[in-house]
Short mmCIF file of C-alpha atoms in Angstrom, two decimals:
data_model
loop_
_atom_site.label_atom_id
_atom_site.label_comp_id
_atom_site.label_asym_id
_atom_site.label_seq_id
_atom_site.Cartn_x
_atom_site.Cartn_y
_atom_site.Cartn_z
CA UNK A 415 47.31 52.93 65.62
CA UNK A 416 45.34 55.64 65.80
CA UNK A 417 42.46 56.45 68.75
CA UNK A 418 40.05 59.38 70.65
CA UNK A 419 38.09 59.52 72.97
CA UNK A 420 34.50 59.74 72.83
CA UNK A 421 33.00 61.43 76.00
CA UNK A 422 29.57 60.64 77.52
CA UNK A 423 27.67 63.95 78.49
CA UNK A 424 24.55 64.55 80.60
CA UNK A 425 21.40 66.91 80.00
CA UNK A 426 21.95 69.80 82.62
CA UNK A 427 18.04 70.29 81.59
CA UNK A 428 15.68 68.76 78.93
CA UNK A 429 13.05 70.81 77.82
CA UNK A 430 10.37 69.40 74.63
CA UNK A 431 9.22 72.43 73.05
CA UNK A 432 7.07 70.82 70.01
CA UNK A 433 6.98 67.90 67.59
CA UNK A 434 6.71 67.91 63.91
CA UNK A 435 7.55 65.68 60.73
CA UNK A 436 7.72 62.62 63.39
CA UNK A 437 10.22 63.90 65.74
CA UNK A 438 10.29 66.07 69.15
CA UNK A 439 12.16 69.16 69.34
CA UNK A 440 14.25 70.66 72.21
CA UNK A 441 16.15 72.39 74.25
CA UNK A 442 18.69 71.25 76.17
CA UNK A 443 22.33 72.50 77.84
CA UNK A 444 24.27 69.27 76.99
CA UNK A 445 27.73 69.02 79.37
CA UNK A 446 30.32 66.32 78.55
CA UNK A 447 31.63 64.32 81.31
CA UNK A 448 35.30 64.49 81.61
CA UNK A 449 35.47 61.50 83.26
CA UNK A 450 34.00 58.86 81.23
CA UNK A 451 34.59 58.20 77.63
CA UNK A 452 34.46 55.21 75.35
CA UNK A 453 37.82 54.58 73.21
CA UNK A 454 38.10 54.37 69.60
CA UNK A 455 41.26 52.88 67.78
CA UNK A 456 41.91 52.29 64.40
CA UNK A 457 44.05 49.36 64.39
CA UNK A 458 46.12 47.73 61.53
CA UNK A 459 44.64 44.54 59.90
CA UNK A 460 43.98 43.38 56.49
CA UNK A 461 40.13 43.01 56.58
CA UNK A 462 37.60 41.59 53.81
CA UNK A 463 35.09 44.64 54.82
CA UNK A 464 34.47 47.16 57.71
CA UNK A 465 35.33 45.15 60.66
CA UNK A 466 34.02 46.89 64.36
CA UNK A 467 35.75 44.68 67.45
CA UNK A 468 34.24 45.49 70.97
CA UNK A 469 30.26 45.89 69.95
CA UNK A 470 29.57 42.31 69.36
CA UNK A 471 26.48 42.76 70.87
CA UNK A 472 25.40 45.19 67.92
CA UNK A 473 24.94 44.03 64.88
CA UNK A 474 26.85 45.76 62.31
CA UNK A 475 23.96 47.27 60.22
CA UNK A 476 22.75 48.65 63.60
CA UNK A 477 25.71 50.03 65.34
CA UNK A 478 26.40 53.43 64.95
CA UNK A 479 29.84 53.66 63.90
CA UNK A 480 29.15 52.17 60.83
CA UNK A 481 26.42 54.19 60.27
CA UNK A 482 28.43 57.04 60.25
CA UNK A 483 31.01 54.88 57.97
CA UNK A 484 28.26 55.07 55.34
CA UNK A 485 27.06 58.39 56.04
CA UNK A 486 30.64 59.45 55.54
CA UNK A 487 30.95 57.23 52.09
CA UNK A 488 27.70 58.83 50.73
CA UNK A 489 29.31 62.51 51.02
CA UNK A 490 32.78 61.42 49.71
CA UNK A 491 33.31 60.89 46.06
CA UNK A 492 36.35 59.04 46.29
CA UNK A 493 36.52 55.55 47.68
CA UNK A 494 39.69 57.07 50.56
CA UNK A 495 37.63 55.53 53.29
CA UNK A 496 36.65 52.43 51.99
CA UNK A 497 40.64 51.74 51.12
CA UNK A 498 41.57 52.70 54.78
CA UNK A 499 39.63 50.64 56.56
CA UNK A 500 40.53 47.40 54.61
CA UNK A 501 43.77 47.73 56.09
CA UNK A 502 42.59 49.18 59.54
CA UNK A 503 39.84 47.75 62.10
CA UNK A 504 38.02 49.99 64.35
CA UNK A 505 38.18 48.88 68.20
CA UNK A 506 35.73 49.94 71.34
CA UNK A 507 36.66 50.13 74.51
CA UNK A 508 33.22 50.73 76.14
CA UNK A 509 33.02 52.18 79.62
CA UNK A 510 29.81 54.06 78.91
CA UNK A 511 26.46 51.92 79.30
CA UNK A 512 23.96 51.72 77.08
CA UNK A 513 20.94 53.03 77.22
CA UNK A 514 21.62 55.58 79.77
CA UNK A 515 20.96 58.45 78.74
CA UNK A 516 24.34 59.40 78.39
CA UNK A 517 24.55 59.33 74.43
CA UNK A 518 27.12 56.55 74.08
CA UNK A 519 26.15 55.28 70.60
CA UNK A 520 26.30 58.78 69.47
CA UNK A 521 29.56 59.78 71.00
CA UNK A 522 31.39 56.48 69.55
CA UNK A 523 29.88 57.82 65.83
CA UNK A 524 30.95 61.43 65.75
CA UNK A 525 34.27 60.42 67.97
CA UNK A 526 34.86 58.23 64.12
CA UNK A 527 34.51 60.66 62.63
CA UNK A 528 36.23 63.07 63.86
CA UNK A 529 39.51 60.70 63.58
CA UNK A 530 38.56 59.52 60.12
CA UNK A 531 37.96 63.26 59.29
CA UNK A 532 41.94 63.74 60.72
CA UNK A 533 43.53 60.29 59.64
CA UNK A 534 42.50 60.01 56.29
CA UNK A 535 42.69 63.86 55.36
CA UNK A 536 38.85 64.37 54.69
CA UNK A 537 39.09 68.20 55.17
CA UNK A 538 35.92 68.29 56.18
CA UNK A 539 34.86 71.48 58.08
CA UNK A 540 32.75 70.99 61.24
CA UNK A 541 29.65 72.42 60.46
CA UNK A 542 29.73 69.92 57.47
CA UNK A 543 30.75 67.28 59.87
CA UNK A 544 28.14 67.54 61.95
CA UNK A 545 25.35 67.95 59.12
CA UNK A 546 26.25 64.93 57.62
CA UNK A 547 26.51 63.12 61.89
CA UNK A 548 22.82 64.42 61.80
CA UNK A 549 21.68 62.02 59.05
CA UNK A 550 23.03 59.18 62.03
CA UNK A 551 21.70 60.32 65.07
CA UNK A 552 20.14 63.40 66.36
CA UNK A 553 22.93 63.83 69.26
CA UNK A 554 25.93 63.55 66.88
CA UNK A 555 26.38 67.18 66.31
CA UNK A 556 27.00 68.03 69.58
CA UNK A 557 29.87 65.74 69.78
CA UNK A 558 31.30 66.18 66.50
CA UNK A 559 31.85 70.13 67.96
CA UNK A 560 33.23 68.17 70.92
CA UNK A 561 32.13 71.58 72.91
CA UNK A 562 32.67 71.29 76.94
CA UNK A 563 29.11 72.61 77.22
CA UNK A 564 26.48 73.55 74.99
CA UNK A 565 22.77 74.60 74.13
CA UNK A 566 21.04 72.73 72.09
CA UNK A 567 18.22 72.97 70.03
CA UNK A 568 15.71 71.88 67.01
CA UNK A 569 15.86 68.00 66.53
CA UNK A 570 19.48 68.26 68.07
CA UNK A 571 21.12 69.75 64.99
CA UNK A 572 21.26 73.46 66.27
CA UNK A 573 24.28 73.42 68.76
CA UNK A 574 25.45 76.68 70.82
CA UNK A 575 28.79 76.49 72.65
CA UNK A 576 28.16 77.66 76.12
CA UNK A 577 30.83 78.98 77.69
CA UNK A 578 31.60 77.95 81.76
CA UNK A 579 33.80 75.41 83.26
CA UNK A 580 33.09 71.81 83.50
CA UNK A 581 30.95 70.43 86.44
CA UNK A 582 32.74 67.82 88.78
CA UNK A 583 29.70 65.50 88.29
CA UNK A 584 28.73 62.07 89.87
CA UNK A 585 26.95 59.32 87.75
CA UNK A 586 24.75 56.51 89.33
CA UNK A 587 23.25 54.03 86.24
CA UNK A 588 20.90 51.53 87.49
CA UNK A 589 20.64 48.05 86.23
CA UNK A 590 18.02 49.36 83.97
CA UNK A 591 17.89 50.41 80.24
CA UNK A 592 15.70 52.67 79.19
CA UNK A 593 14.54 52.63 75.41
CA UNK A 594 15.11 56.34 74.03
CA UNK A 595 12.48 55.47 71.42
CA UNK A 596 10.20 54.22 74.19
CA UNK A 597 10.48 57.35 76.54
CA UNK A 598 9.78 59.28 73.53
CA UNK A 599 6.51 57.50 72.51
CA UNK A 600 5.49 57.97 76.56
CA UNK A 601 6.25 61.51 76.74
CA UNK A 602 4.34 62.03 73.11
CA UNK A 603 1.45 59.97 74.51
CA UNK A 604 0.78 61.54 78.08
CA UNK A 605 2.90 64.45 78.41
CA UNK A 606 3.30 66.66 74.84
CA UNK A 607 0.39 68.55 75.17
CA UNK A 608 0.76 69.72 78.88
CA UNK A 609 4.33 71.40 76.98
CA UNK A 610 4.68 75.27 78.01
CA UNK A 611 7.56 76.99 77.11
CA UNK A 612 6.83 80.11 79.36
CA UNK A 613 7.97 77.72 82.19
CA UNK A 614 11.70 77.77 81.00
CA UNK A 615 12.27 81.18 79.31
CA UNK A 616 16.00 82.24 79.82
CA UNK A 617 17.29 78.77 81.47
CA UNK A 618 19.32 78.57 78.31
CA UNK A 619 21.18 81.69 79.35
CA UNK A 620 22.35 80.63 83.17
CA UNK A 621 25.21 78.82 83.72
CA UNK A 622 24.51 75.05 84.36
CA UNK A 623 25.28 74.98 88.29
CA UNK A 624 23.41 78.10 89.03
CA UNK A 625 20.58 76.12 86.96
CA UNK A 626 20.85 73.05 88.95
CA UNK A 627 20.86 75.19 92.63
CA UNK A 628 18.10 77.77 91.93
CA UNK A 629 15.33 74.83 89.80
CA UNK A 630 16.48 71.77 92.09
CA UNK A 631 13.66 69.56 90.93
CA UNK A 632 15.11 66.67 88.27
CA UNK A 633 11.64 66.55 87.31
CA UNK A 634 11.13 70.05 85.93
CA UNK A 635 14.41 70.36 84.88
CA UNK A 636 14.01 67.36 82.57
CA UNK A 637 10.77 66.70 80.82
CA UNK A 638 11.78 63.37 79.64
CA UNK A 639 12.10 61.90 83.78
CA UNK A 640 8.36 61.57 83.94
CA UNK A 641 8.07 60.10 80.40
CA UNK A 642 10.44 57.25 81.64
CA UNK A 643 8.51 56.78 84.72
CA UNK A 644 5.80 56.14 83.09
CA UNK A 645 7.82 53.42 80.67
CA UNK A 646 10.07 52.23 83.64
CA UNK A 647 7.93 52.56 86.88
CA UNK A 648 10.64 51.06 89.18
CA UNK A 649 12.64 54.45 88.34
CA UNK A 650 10.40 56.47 90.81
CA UNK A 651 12.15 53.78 94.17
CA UNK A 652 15.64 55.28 92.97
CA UNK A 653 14.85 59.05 93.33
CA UNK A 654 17.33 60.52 95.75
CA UNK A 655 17.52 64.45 96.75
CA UNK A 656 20.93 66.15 95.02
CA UNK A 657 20.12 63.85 91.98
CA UNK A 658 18.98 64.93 88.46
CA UNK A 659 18.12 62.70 85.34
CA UNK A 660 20.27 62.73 82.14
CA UNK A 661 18.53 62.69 78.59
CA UNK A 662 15.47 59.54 78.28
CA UNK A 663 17.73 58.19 81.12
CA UNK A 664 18.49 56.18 82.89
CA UNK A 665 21.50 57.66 84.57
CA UNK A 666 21.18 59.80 87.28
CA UNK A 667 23.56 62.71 88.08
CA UNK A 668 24.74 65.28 90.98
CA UNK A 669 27.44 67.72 91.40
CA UNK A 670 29.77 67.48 93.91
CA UNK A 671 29.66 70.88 95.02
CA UNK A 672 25.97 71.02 95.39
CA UNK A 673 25.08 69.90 98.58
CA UNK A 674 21.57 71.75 99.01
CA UNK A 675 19.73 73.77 96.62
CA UNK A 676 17.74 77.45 97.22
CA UNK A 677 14.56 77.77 96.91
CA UNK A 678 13.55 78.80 93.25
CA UNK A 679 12.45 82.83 95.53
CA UNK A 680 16.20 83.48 95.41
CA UNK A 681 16.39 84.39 91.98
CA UNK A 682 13.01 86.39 91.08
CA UNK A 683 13.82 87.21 87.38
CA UNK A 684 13.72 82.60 86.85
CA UNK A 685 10.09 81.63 86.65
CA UNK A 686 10.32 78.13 87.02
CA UNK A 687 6.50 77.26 87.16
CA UNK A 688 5.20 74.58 88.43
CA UNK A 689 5.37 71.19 86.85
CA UNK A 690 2.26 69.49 85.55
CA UNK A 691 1.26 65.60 87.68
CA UNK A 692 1.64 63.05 85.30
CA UNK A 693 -0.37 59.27 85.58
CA UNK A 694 -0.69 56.55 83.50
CA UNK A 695 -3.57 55.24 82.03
#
């Protein structure tokens, strides 16, 4: 047998900075999560064709491991893959939730990948790795680098490793899922054109704890929060002080060395700005 982890991460911030060609682009300091990871195994079994164990609730068309089974066949011109997993079946062990906001899906595909990439002797590089991750899902490349921490940019496919130690974070997932797709389509609807990118010049350049201490608010750190507000109303009875919002949510987040937060005056080279109100209509 053969297995990886695949680590959940959070968005220390979220900021949209445009849309074109159908899609929003970004910039965002993804951090993975030590602590929580998914497991993928390659197990030995004779199987009639790619066989996934532990996502029954996905079909197989629509789960992203396979996905990135086909994306990986399409760049391959030898059948290698398609041979090894007749004789091997890919198992999840899920701990992440869905629909979170903590990139689950994503993390399963690249963390395949990655240990196809290794098993199989693929000798693919990275950068190629994560190119071809990009055709499954636009968080894929970050976690086919597999950095700690990172910047990220463009439609997700421009990934910076940032260099500090991991956070000691805290999760809290509701019992509610939000639709990424769905956020996105609120966020484009009410909130694109109030976008400023004056308002977060240089955040990509602070270290993600100073970031959460000196901006405090989950709600201008993260421009997709009030987007899923507006798609998931009963989000606004769970705010709690300390707590910040990862990715289209809806997991909320803290570190457990931040106990209060300075006022955004103790740093006056940060401009923070000042969020825009948001309503649905």
């Amino acid at each position: 047998m053969y297995s990886i982890k695949a680590h959940a991460k959070v968005n220390i911030f979220l900021k949209i900075t445009g849309h074109k060609e159908g899609y929003h682009t970004l910039l965002s300091r993804f951090m993975r999560v030590e602590t929580l990871y998914d497991t993928i195994t390659f197990v030995p079994q004779s199987c009639e064709r790619f066989t996934i164990e532990g996502c029954e609730e996905v079909p197989r068309e629509s789960n992203t491991i396979y996905k990135a089974f086909v994306a990986l066949n399409s760049y391959l011109d030898n059948p290698i893959l398609i041979h090894f997993f007749l004789d091997h079946k890919v198992v999840v062990d899920k701990r992440i939730p869905s629909q979170a906001g903590l990139g689950g899906g994503s993390s399963d595909a690249a963390a395949f990948m990655r240990l196809a990439n290794e098993v199989c002797g693929l000798k693919i590089d990275s950068d190629t790795l994560a190119s071809i991750g990009s055709e499954v899902g636009a968080d894929l490349p970050f976690f086919v680098y597999n950095y700690p921490s990172a910047n990220v940019r463009g439609f997700g496919e421009i990934v910076q490793p940032f260099f500090e130690d991991p956070l000691p974070l805290e999760l809290y997932t509701p019992d509610i899922g939000c639709d990424t797709a769905v956020v996105y389509r609120a966020f484009r609807k009410y909130l694109l054109s109030r976008i400023d990118p004056s308002l977060f010049l240089g955040w990509e350049n602070l270290d993600s704890e100073t970031l959460l201490r000196i901006v405090a608010d989950p709600v201008a750190l993260n421009d997709l929060y009030p987007a899923a507000m507006i798609a998931y109303p009963e989000l606004e009875t769970l705010e709690k002080i300390g707590w910040f919002f990862s990715g289209s949510g809806s997991t909320f987040f803290r570190v457990a060395s931040i106990y209060s937060a300075p006022k955004a005056e103790s740093n006056p080279n940060l401009y923070i700005g000042d969020h825009p109100s948001f309503t649905k209509h």
